[in-house]
Amino acid sequence: MSSPIAARSSQLLGARLLRPANRELRTFFTIGVLVTATTISAATLEQRIDEAAKRVEPSVIECRRDIHQHPELGNREFRTSKLVADRLQQLGIEVRTPIAHTGVVGILRGGKPGKVVALRADMDALPVVEQVDLPFKSTVRTTYNGQDVGVMHACGHDAHVAILLGVAEVLASIRSELPGTVVFLFQPAEEGAPQGEEGGAQLMVKEGALDNPKVDAVFGLHVTSRYPVGEIAYRPGAELAAVDSFHIKVIGKQTHGAYPWLGVDPIVVASQIVLALQTIPSRQLDISLAPAVVTVGMIRGGVRNNIIPDECELVGTIRSLDAAMRDDIHARIKRTAEDIASSAGAKASVTIDTGYPITYNDPKLTEEMAPTLRRMTSNIEVVNPTLGAEDFSFYQEKVPGLFFWLGTRPKNQTAEQAASNHSPLFYVDESGLGLGIRAMAHVAVDYLRK
Ligand SMILES: [Zn+2]
Ligand SMILES: [Zn+2]
């Protein structure tokens, strides 16, 4: 297929020399012309990707609405998973499923040898009752940890699945020209697996999603109402936080509320621990290196006003953006709780459960791919990290990866007005999806051609 850009360039160079239709002949040309011919070939492919992205956009939007209306919670994405596998098969893409419960891996082998790049979309929805008034609004209900809940794509993973299926279609249409292999990772349970189950990116990795073919780099995006339609935002290095949870049990000695000296009051000890934990980020860590947060989200102890109880429990979350600092915070939480308890004659037992690692954009890969992102839109921003977390980080622990934000906030709203991800009012402006399709497709192709 000839294209206006190739035609224009061949005029510049002289059609006599180039014979643009015979790109394969370029190796016979002199070095100078060879370089130019490669550029023309590149321009052609870029343009074809953009044309294909434009072509698939309406079906991507339709697909996103369908998934939005039929949201499924983590490890229960049966319908979504089947929709994905069927679509990939229609496109002639090799499909591996199930993986990590309801996951699907698609493998598109290009016509030329080369590296292996993975593109990821998460598929799960949240236990949220949708309050957005849309013709394709979710009315789905299900049971979650024993509770009856509504289900909504309140984090926009419906958009991620639809975008990546669009990208699969775009890349399948240029398969013969792809120098390498594209692996599509459709992943369950990013928001966390149900109690007692494994899931998400960690299980995808464990079950070999990055092996065979062995993936060299991984890319992913997330829609957000923080940024408007047309914007891409990213950050080299730590972009999202590691998330860990802690549980502290303070054990005192029960007695009458009127005679505290006859027991050991775990509520007063727990209160001291709550305050002291706040001094870990504010007084003990070098937060000029990276921010960190320790939050006590739950405190529970006692049954009535005049009994000092035996025990008091504290539960909280830890967010950090530096691996060494993360370990340090764990040690300090343990020491703070145990030593304060001991000073009062109580005991504290501390359990820390590690959650998602730091979403860390490999600096070299980010630098290499930044020109591609910049080519996609003039509205591009290098942003501050956020203390939210993403299980995309498990892929990045294995291979270099880049995760970027795609703005889907309506242009007539400010960031303050727009409902955030996870809100029952979270709204994706679909006019922002086209940029996501282009960005993912170009990032994959540019990576393979490097
Ligand atoms: Zn989320
Ligand atoms: Zn999400």
GROMACS .gro file of C-alpha atoms and ligand atoms in nm:
model
  452
    1MET     CA    1   0.000   0.000   0.000
    2SER     CA    2   0.146   0.329  -0.097
    3SER     CA    3   0.088   0.631   0.118
    4PRO     CA    4   0.100   1.008   0.071
    5ILE     CA    5   0.413   1.038   0.289
    6ALA     CA    6   0.606   0.777   0.091
    7ALA     CA    7   0.492   0.936  -0.233
    8ARG     CA    8   0.593   1.282  -0.115
    9SER     CA    9   0.932   1.163   0.002
   10SER     CA   10   0.999   0.975  -0.318
   11GLN     CA   11   0.934   1.294  -0.512
   12LEU     CA   12   1.191   1.467  -0.296
   13LEU     CA   13   1.447   1.199  -0.363
   14GLY     CA   14   1.352   1.129  -0.717
   15ALA     CA   15   1.125   0.835  -0.794
   16ARG     CA   16   1.380   0.713  -1.046
   17LEU     CA   17   1.622   0.630  -0.766
   18LEU     CA   18   1.388   0.502  -0.503
   19ARG     CA   19   1.114   0.294  -0.661
   20PRO     CA   20   0.910   0.328  -0.339
   21ALA     CA   21   0.694   0.026  -0.409
   22ASN     CA   22   0.999  -0.198  -0.385
   23ARG     CA   23   1.111  -0.136  -0.033
   24GLU     CA   24   1.287  -0.471  -0.029
   25LEU     CA   25   1.525  -0.343  -0.298
   26ARG     CA   26   1.664  -0.074  -0.071
   27THR     CA   27   1.961  -0.289   0.032
   28PHE     CA   28   2.098  -0.252  -0.319
   29PHE     CA   29   2.119   0.124  -0.286
   30THR     CA   30   2.410   0.319  -0.159
   31ILE     CA   31   2.439   0.385   0.213
   32GLY     CA   32   2.309   0.741   0.187
   33VAL     CA   33   1.995   0.638   0.007
   34LEU     CA   34   1.957   0.334   0.230
   35VAL     CA   35   1.918   0.558   0.535
   36THR     CA   36   1.658   0.771   0.360
   37ALA     CA   37   1.474   0.465   0.236
   38THR     CA   38   1.453   0.330   0.589
   39THR     CA   39   1.311   0.663   0.701
   40ILE     CA   40   1.045   0.645   0.434
   41SER     CA   41   0.960   0.291   0.529
   42ALA     CA   42   0.935   0.407   0.891
   43ALA     CA   43   0.711   0.698   0.803
   44THR     CA   44   0.487   0.465   0.611
   45LEU     CA   45   0.452   0.224   0.897
   46GLU     CA   46   0.386   0.504   1.145
   47GLN     CA   47   0.117   0.642   0.928
   48ARG     CA   48  -0.040   0.302   0.878
   49ILE     CA   49  -0.049   0.252   1.256
   50ASP     CA   50  -0.225   0.587   1.297
   51GLU     CA   51  -0.473   0.505   1.022
   52ALA     CA   52  -0.546   0.166   1.176
   53ALA     CA   53  -0.582   0.321   1.522
   54LYS     CA   54  -0.838   0.566   1.384
   55ARG     CA   55  -1.020   0.283   1.210
   56VAL     CA   56  -1.052   0.066   1.522
   57GLU     CA   57  -1.148   0.350   1.759
   58PRO     CA   58  -1.530   0.317   1.719
   59SER     CA   59  -1.515  -0.057   1.789
   60VAL     CA   60  -1.287   0.005   2.088
   61ILE     CA   61  -1.546   0.245   2.232
   62GLU     CA   62  -1.824  -0.006   2.165
   63CYS     CA   63  -1.621  -0.281   2.329
   64ARG     CA   64  -1.546  -0.059   2.631
   65ARG     CA   65  -1.920   0.009   2.677
   66ASP     CA   66  -1.997  -0.361   2.660
   67ILE     CA   67  -1.736  -0.443   2.924
   68HIS     CA   68  -1.847  -0.144   3.133
   69GLN     CA   69  -2.202  -0.276   3.140
   70HIS     CA   70  -2.081  -0.624   3.240
   71PRO     CA   71  -1.815  -0.562   3.505
   72GLU     CA   72  -1.662  -0.853   3.696
   73LEU     CA   73  -1.459  -0.859   4.016
   74GLY     CA   74  -1.100  -0.990   4.043
   75ASN     CA   75  -1.047  -1.358   3.959
   76ARG     CA   76  -1.408  -1.370   3.835
   77GLU     CA   77  -1.356  -1.204   3.495
   78PHE     CA   78  -1.508  -1.502   3.308
   79ARG     CA   79  -1.710  -1.310   3.049
   80THR     CA   80  -1.439  -1.050   2.990
   81SER     CA   81  -1.177  -1.321   2.956
   82LYS     CA   82  -1.383  -1.510   2.697
   83LEU     CA   83  -1.450  -1.188   2.505
   84VAL     CA   84  -1.074  -1.117   2.498
   85ALA     CA   85  -0.971  -1.470   2.398
   86ASP     CA   86  -1.235  -1.487   2.121
   87ARG     CA   87  -1.130  -1.151   1.980
   88LEU     CA   88  -0.758  -1.237   1.982
   89GLN     CA   89  -0.833  -1.566   1.807
   90GLN     CA   90  -1.037  -1.385   1.541
   91LEU     CA   91  -0.732  -1.169   1.479
   92GLY     CA   92  -0.518  -1.479   1.427
   93ILE     CA   93  -0.325  -1.419   1.748
   94GLU     CA   94  -0.199  -1.721   1.941
   95VAL     CA   95  -0.392  -1.743   2.270
   96ARG     CA   96  -0.288  -1.891   2.602
   97THR     CA   97  -0.571  -1.918   2.857
   98PRO     CA   98  -0.650  -1.961   3.138
   99ILE     CA   99  -0.353  -1.821   3.320
  100ALA     CA  100  -0.368  -1.679   3.675
  101HIS     CA  101  -0.736  -1.794   3.697
  102THR     CA  102  -0.906  -1.585   3.428
  103GLY     CA  103  -0.609  -1.426   3.252
  104VAL     CA  104  -0.540  -1.438   2.879
  105VAL     CA  105  -0.203  -1.407   2.707
  106GLY     CA  106  -0.197  -1.331   2.334
  107ILE     CA  107   0.118  -1.383   2.129
  108LEU     CA  108   0.157  -1.202   1.798
  109ARG     CA  109   0.466  -1.315   1.612
  110GLY     CA  110   0.585  -1.058   1.362
  111GLY     CA  111   0.708  -1.135   1.014
  112LYS     CA  112   1.067  -1.051   1.105
  113PRO     CA  113   1.285  -1.170   1.390
  114GLY     CA  114   1.342  -0.941   1.686
  115LYS     CA  115   1.280  -0.872   2.051
  116VAL     CA  116   0.971  -0.951   2.255
  117VAL     CA  117   0.759  -0.669   2.396
  118ALA     CA  118   0.465  -0.716   2.635
  119LEU     CA  119   0.164  -0.484   2.663
  120ARG     CA  120  -0.061  -0.516   2.964
  121ALA     CA  121  -0.428  -0.449   3.043
  122ASP     CA  122  -0.600  -0.531   3.372
  123MET     CA  123  -0.957  -0.661   3.353
  124ASP     CA  124  -1.117  -0.641   3.698
  125ALA     CA  125  -1.385  -0.409   3.832
  126LEU     CA  126  -1.457  -0.292   4.190
  127PRO     CA  127  -1.731  -0.352   4.448
  128VAL     CA  128  -1.886  -0.009   4.388
  129VAL     CA  129  -2.246   0.085   4.302
  130GLU     CA  130  -2.230   0.296   3.986
  131GLN     CA  131  -2.387   0.640   4.014
  132VAL     CA  132  -2.298   0.771   3.668
  133ASP     CA  133  -2.604   0.809   3.449
  134LEU     CA  134  -2.503   0.631   3.128
  135PRO     CA  135  -2.702   0.422   2.880
  136PHE     CA  136  -2.449   0.144   2.948
  137LYS     CA  137  -2.441   0.197   3.325
  138SER     CA  138  -2.368  -0.114   3.533
  139THR     CA  139  -2.650  -0.259   3.741
  140VAL     CA  140  -2.457  -0.576   3.822
  141ARG     CA  141  -2.456  -0.707   4.177
  142THR     CA  142  -2.256  -0.990   4.326
  143THR     CA  143  -2.124  -1.129   4.652
  144TYR     CA  144  -1.786  -1.006   4.773
  145ASN     CA  145  -1.631  -1.145   5.092
  146GLY     CA  146  -1.978  -1.254   5.199
  147GLN     CA  147  -2.140  -0.914   5.133
  148ASP     CA  148  -2.390  -0.821   4.862
  149VAL     CA  149  -2.227  -0.545   4.655
  150GLY     CA  150  -2.269  -0.352   4.332
  151VAL     CA  151  -1.998  -0.394   4.068
  152MET     CA  152  -1.855  -0.109   3.862
  153HIS     CA  153  -1.554  -0.042   3.643
  154ALA     CA  154  -1.469   0.246   3.877
  155CYS     CA  155  -1.097   0.232   3.797
  156GLY     CA  156  -1.137   0.231   3.418
  157HIS     CA  157  -0.996  -0.117   3.353
  158ASP     CA  158  -1.278  -0.160   3.099
  159ALA     CA  159  -1.102   0.109   2.894
  160HIS     CA  160  -0.767  -0.071   2.933
  161VAL     CA  161  -0.906  -0.399   2.795
  162ALA     CA  162  -1.079  -0.226   2.503
  163ILE     CA  163  -0.771  -0.019   2.418
  164LEU     CA  164  -0.543  -0.324   2.421
  165LEU     CA  165  -0.782  -0.522   2.200
  166GLY     CA  166  -0.773  -0.225   1.962
  167VAL     CA  167  -0.392  -0.227   1.973
  168ALA     CA  168  -0.396  -0.601   1.898
  169GLU     CA  169  -0.604  -0.533   1.589
  170VAL     CA  170  -0.373  -0.250   1.478
  171LEU     CA  171  -0.059  -0.458   1.524
  172ALA     CA  172  -0.212  -0.768   1.365
  173SER     CA  173  -0.274  -0.556   1.054
  174ILE     CA  174   0.100  -0.484   1.022
  175ARG     CA  175   0.215  -0.825   1.142
  176SER     CA  176   0.435  -0.898   0.842
  177GLU     CA  177   0.639  -0.585   0.910
  178LEU     CA  178   0.681  -0.635   1.284
  179PRO     CA  179   1.042  -0.706   1.377
  180GLY     CA  180   0.976  -0.927   1.678
  181THR     CA  181   0.691  -1.049   1.893
  182VAL     CA  182   0.418  -0.871   2.087
  183VAL     CA  183   0.277  -1.039   2.397
  184PHE     CA  184  -0.062  -0.912   2.516
  185LEU     CA  185  -0.114  -0.956   2.889
  186PHE     CA  186  -0.482  -0.946   2.988
  187GLN     CA  187  -0.455  -0.972   3.360
  188PRO     CA  188  -0.714  -1.043   3.631
  189ALA     CA  189  -0.743  -0.897   3.980
  190GLU     CA  190  -0.522  -0.587   3.974
  191GLU     CA  191  -0.725  -0.449   4.265
  192GLY     CA  192  -0.640  -0.757   4.470
  193ALA     CA  193  -0.766  -1.114   4.473
  194PRO     CA  194  -1.054  -1.220   4.698
  195GLN     CA  195  -0.954  -1.328   5.050
  196GLY     CA  196  -0.755  -1.650   5.050
  197GLU     CA  197  -0.680  -1.645   4.675
  198GLU     CA  198  -0.372  -1.558   4.477
  199GLY     CA  199  -0.410  -1.336   4.174
  200GLY     CA  200  -0.310  -1.042   3.960
  201ALA     CA  201   0.024  -0.966   3.804
  202GLN     CA  202   0.214  -1.162   4.067
  203LEU     CA  203   0.032  -1.482   3.972
  204MET     CA  204   0.065  -1.403   3.599
  205VAL     CA  205   0.443  -1.383   3.647
  206LYS     CA  206   0.446  -1.698   3.862
  207GLU     CA  207   0.256  -1.888   3.591
  208GLY     CA  208   0.504  -1.782   3.325
  209ALA     CA  209   0.334  -1.490   3.147
  210LEU     CA  210   0.677  -1.334   3.081
  211ASP     CA  211   0.842  -1.659   2.970
  212ASN     CA  212   0.817  -1.843   2.642
  213PRO     CA  213   0.855  -1.619   2.459
  214LYS     CA  214   1.085  -1.445   2.703
  215VAL     CA  215   0.969  -1.085   2.733
  216ASP     CA  216   1.236  -0.811   2.702
  217ALA     CA  217   1.026  -0.510   2.812
  218VAL     CA  218   0.673  -0.438   2.930
  219PHE     CA  219   0.445  -0.137   2.881
  220GLY     CA  220   0.117  -0.042   3.043
  221LEU     CA  221  -0.113   0.255   3.083
  222HIS     CA  222  -0.381   0.371   3.325
  223VAL     CA  223  -0.672   0.601   3.254
  224THR     CA  224  -0.714   0.876   3.509
  225SER     CA  225  -0.934   1.175   3.583
  226ARG     CA  226  -0.631   1.360   3.716
  227TYR     CA  227  -0.536   1.454   3.361
  228PRO     CA  228  -0.755   1.580   3.076
  229VAL     CA  229  -0.826   1.406   2.749
  230GLY     CA  230  -0.527   1.434   2.519
  231GLU     CA  231  -0.267   1.425   2.794
  232ILE     CA  232  -0.005   1.160   2.868
  233ALA     CA  233   0.189   1.176   3.194
  234TYR     CA  234   0.476   0.964   3.315
  235ARG     CA  235   0.777   0.966   3.539
  236PRO     CA  236   1.117   0.795   3.520
  237GLY     CA  237   1.205   0.589   3.828
  238ALA     CA  238   0.954   0.546   4.111
  239GLU     CA  239   0.611   0.645   3.981
  240LEU     CA  240   0.371   0.470   4.218
  241ALA     CA  241   0.436   0.354   4.572
  242ALA     CA  242   0.496   0.019   4.729
  243VAL     CA  243   0.202  -0.069   4.949
  244ASP     CA  244   0.235  -0.280   5.264
  245SER     CA  245  -0.003  -0.331   5.552
  246PHE     CA  246   0.069  -0.368   5.920
  247HIS     CA  247  -0.118  -0.518   6.210
  248ILE     CA  248  -0.018  -0.444   6.569
  249LYS     CA  249  -0.168  -0.623   6.864
  250VAL     CA  250  -0.103  -0.448   7.195
  251ILE     CA  251  -0.141  -0.686   7.488
  252GLY     CA  252  -0.199  -0.531   7.831
  253LYS     CA  253  -0.382  -0.654   8.138
  254GLN     CA  254  -0.756  -0.615   8.189
  255THR     CA  255  -0.886  -0.431   8.491
  256HIS     CA  256  -1.156  -0.191   8.620
  257GLY     CA  257  -1.164   0.150   8.455
  258ALA     CA  258  -1.151   0.313   8.800
  259TYR     CA  259  -0.826   0.138   8.903
  260PRO     CA  260  -0.588   0.149   8.605
  261TRP     CA  261  -0.286   0.085   8.828
  262LEU     CA  262  -0.413  -0.269   8.884
  263GLY     CA  263  -0.371  -0.353   8.513
  264VAL     CA  264  -0.184  -0.243   8.199
  265ASP     CA  265  -0.392  -0.020   7.970
  266PRO     CA  266  -0.344  -0.129   7.605
  267ILE     CA  267  -0.559   0.162   7.477
  268VAL     CA  268  -0.325   0.426   7.615
  269VAL     CA  269  -0.027   0.230   7.482
  270ALA     CA  270  -0.195   0.198   7.139
  271SER     CA  271  -0.259   0.574   7.140
  272GLN     CA  272   0.109   0.642   7.207
  273ILE     CA  273   0.201   0.406   6.923
  274VAL     CA  274  -0.035   0.584   6.680
  275LEU     CA  275   0.134   0.917   6.748
  276ALA     CA  276   0.485   0.775   6.745
  277LEU     CA  277   0.429   0.604   6.408
  278GLN     CA  278   0.367   0.948   6.259
  279THR     CA  279   0.717   1.052   6.360
  280ILE     CA  280   0.868   0.780   6.140
  281PRO     CA  281   0.806   0.971   5.815
  282SER     CA  282   0.814   1.318   5.972
  283ARG     CA  283   1.118   1.291   6.207
  284GLN     CA  284   1.316   0.978   6.122
  285LEU     CA  285   1.327   0.931   5.743
  286ASP     CA  286   1.510   1.150   5.494
  287ILE     CA  287   1.192   1.252   5.314
  288SER     CA  288   1.388   1.484   5.089
  289LEU     CA  289   1.487   1.158   4.914
  290ALA     CA  290   1.132   1.031   4.867
  291PRO     CA  291   0.799   1.084   5.040
  292ALA     CA  292   0.647   0.810   5.255
  293VAL     CA  293   0.325   0.767   5.448
  294VAL     CA  294   0.227   0.556   5.750
  295THR     CA  295  -0.148   0.558   5.816
  296VAL     CA  296  -0.336   0.386   6.097
  297GLY     CA  297  -0.672   0.313   5.940
  298MET     CA  298  -0.832   0.111   6.215
  299ILE     CA  299  -0.806   0.093   6.594
  300ARG     CA  300  -1.012  -0.153   6.790
  301GLY     CA  301  -1.019  -0.240   7.160
  302GLY     CA  302  -1.252  -0.259   7.457
  303VAL     CA  303  -1.621  -0.332   7.511
  304ARG     CA  304  -1.752  -0.066   7.749
  305ASN     CA  305  -1.668   0.257   7.928
  306ASN     CA  306  -1.548   0.121   8.262
  307ILE     CA  307  -1.337  -0.177   8.162
  308ILE     CA  308  -0.975  -0.142   8.060
  309PRO     CA  309  -0.942  -0.428   7.808
  310ASP     CA  310  -0.671  -0.687   7.768
  311GLU     CA  311  -0.594  -0.600   7.407
  312CYS     CA  312  -0.606  -0.326   7.148
  313GLU     CA  313  -0.546  -0.371   6.775
  314LEU     CA  314  -0.407  -0.127   6.520
  315VAL     CA  315  -0.423  -0.181   6.145
  316GLY     CA  316  -0.268   0.045   5.883
  317THR     CA  317  -0.101   0.098   5.549
  318ILE     CA  318   0.254   0.195   5.454
  319ARG     CA  319   0.337   0.373   5.127
  320SER     CA  320   0.694   0.420   5.010
  321LEU     CA  321   0.880   0.510   4.692
  322ASP     CA  322   1.229   0.388   4.774
  323ALA     CA  323   1.317   0.022   4.830
  324ALA     CA  324   1.570   0.079   5.109
  325MET     CA  325   1.335   0.320   5.282
  326ARG     CA  326   1.060   0.062   5.260
  327ASP     CA  327   1.264  -0.193   5.459
  328ASP     CA  328   1.369   0.077   5.702
  329ILE     CA  329   1.006   0.180   5.771
  330HIS     CA  330   0.914  -0.182   5.846
  331ALA     CA  331   1.194  -0.211   6.100
  332ARG     CA  332   1.106   0.123   6.261
  333ILE     CA  333   0.736   0.037   6.294
  334LYS     CA  334   0.829  -0.286   6.468
  335ARG     CA  335   1.079  -0.118   6.699
  336THR     CA  336   0.850   0.176   6.782
  337ALA     CA  337   0.552  -0.044   6.870
  338GLU     CA  338   0.750  -0.301   7.068
  339ASP     CA  339   0.956  -0.050   7.265
  340ILE     CA  340   0.663   0.178   7.355
  341ALA     CA  341   0.464  -0.126   7.470
  342SER     CA  342   0.757  -0.252   7.671
  343SER     CA  343   0.804   0.089   7.840
  344ALA     CA  344   0.448   0.056   7.977
  345GLY     CA  345   0.481  -0.307   8.076
  346ALA     CA  346   0.269  -0.420   7.780
  347LYS     CA  347   0.363  -0.627   7.476
  348ALA     CA  348   0.318  -0.550   7.109
  349SER     CA  349   0.321  -0.809   6.837
  350VAL     CA  350   0.374  -0.660   6.492
  351THR     CA  351   0.293  -0.827   6.159
  352ILE     CA  352   0.379  -0.661   5.829
  353ASP     CA  353   0.233  -0.800   5.507
  354THR     CA  354   0.413  -0.688   5.195
  355GLY     CA  355   0.183  -0.589   4.910
  356TYR     CA  356   0.269  -0.442   4.570
  357PRO     CA  357   0.627  -0.332   4.499
  358ILE     CA  358   0.722   0.015   4.377
  359THR     CA  359   0.604   0.083   4.021
  360TYR     CA  360   0.948   0.172   3.891
  361ASN     CA  361   0.991   0.295   3.536
  362ASP     CA  362   1.332   0.179   3.419
  363PRO     CA  363   1.516   0.511   3.359
  364LYS     CA  364   1.698   0.393   3.046
  365LEU     CA  365   1.386   0.246   2.887
  366THR     CA  366   1.185   0.557   2.982
  367GLU     CA  367   1.443   0.781   2.819
  368GLU     CA  368   1.442   0.566   2.506
  369MET     CA  369   1.064   0.569   2.478
  370ALA     CA  370   0.994   0.929   2.583
  371PRO     CA  371   1.035   1.060   2.224
  372THR     CA  372   0.764   0.817   2.111
  373LEU     CA  373   0.524   0.943   2.380
  374ARG     CA  374   0.611   1.304   2.291
  375ARG     CA  375   0.531   1.232   1.926
  376MET     CA  376   0.180   1.116   2.030
  377THR     CA  377   0.068   1.444   2.187
  378SER     CA  378   0.196   1.790   2.262
  379ASN     CA  379   0.024   1.764   2.599
  380ILE     CA  380   0.281   1.554   2.780
  381GLU     CA  381   0.397   1.594   3.135
  382VAL     CA  382   0.663   1.446   3.358
  383VAL     CA  383   0.474   1.424   3.686
  384ASN     CA  384   0.531   1.373   4.055
  385PRO     CA  385   0.501   1.021   4.189
  386THR     CA  386   0.179   0.914   4.354
  387LEU     CA  387   0.139   0.713   4.674
  388GLY     CA  388  -0.122   0.492   4.511
  389ALA     CA  389   0.001   0.149   4.398
  390GLU     CA  390  -0.017  -0.075   4.092
  391ASP     CA  391   0.056  -0.443   4.054
  392PHE     CA  392   0.218  -0.366   3.716
  393SER     CA  393   0.521  -0.339   3.945
  394PHE     CA  394   0.547  -0.720   3.960
  395TYR     CA  395   0.627  -0.729   3.587
  396GLN     CA  396   0.879  -0.449   3.635
  397GLU     CA  397   1.055  -0.658   3.899
  398LYS     CA  398   1.131  -0.911   3.624
  399VAL     CA  399   1.187  -0.698   3.314
  400PRO     CA  400   1.233  -0.324   3.243
  401GLY     CA  401   0.895  -0.158   3.213
  402LEU     CA  402   0.722   0.173   3.155
  403PHE     CA  403   0.380   0.259   3.291
  404PHE     CA  404   0.213   0.586   3.192
  405TRP     CA  405  -0.103   0.782   3.265
  406LEU     CA  406  -0.365   0.849   2.999
  407GLY     CA  407  -0.590   1.149   3.063
  408THR     CA  408  -0.962   1.075   3.033
  409ARG     CA  409  -1.103   1.372   3.223
  410PRO     CA  410  -1.358   1.575   3.025
  411LYS     CA  411  -1.199   1.900   2.911
  412ASN     CA  412  -1.473   2.112   3.073
  413GLN     CA  413  -1.387   1.981   3.421
  414THR     CA  414  -1.099   2.067   3.650
  415ALA     CA  415  -0.905   1.796   3.833
  416GLU     CA  416  -1.084   1.903   4.153
  417GLN     CA  417  -1.429   1.876   3.996
  418ALA     CA  418  -1.370   1.537   3.837
  419ALA     CA  419  -1.455   1.225   4.037
  420SER     CA  420  -1.143   1.023   4.109
  421ASN     CA  421  -1.076   0.661   4.017
  422HIS     CA  422  -1.270   0.428   4.255
  423SER     CA  423  -1.548   0.687   4.302
  424PRO     CA  424  -1.905   0.572   4.215
  425LEU     CA  425  -1.906   0.882   3.991
  426PHE     CA  426  -1.580   0.797   3.807
  427TYR     CA  427  -1.628   0.885   3.442
  428VAL     CA  428  -1.410   0.807   3.141
  429ASP     CA  429  -1.431   1.055   2.854
  430GLU     CA  430  -1.406   0.814   2.562
  431SER     CA  431  -1.262   1.076   2.329
  432GLY     CA  432  -0.935   1.013   2.515
  433LEU     CA  433  -0.912   0.644   2.421
  434GLY     CA  434  -0.778   0.697   2.070
  435LEU     CA  435  -0.457   0.844   2.210
  436GLY     CA  436  -0.419   0.533   2.426
  437ILE     CA  437  -0.447   0.302   2.125
  438ARG     CA  438  -0.189   0.503   1.931
  439ALA     CA  439   0.049   0.537   2.224
  440MET     CA  440   0.053   0.166   2.307
  441ALA     CA  441   0.085   0.060   1.942
  442HIS     CA  442   0.367   0.306   1.867
  443VAL     CA  443   0.553   0.231   2.188
  444ALA     CA  444   0.549  -0.141   2.103
  445VAL     CA  445   0.661  -0.093   1.743
  446ASP     CA  446   0.925   0.167   1.824
  447TYR     CA  447   1.066  -0.056   2.096
  448LEU     CA  448   1.090  -0.351   1.857
  449ARG     CA  449   1.257  -0.136   1.590
  450LYS     CA  450   1.522   0.002   1.824
  451ZN      ZN  451  -0.792   0.097   4.103
  452ZN      ZN  452  -0.660   0.062   3.829
   0.00000   0.00000   0.00000
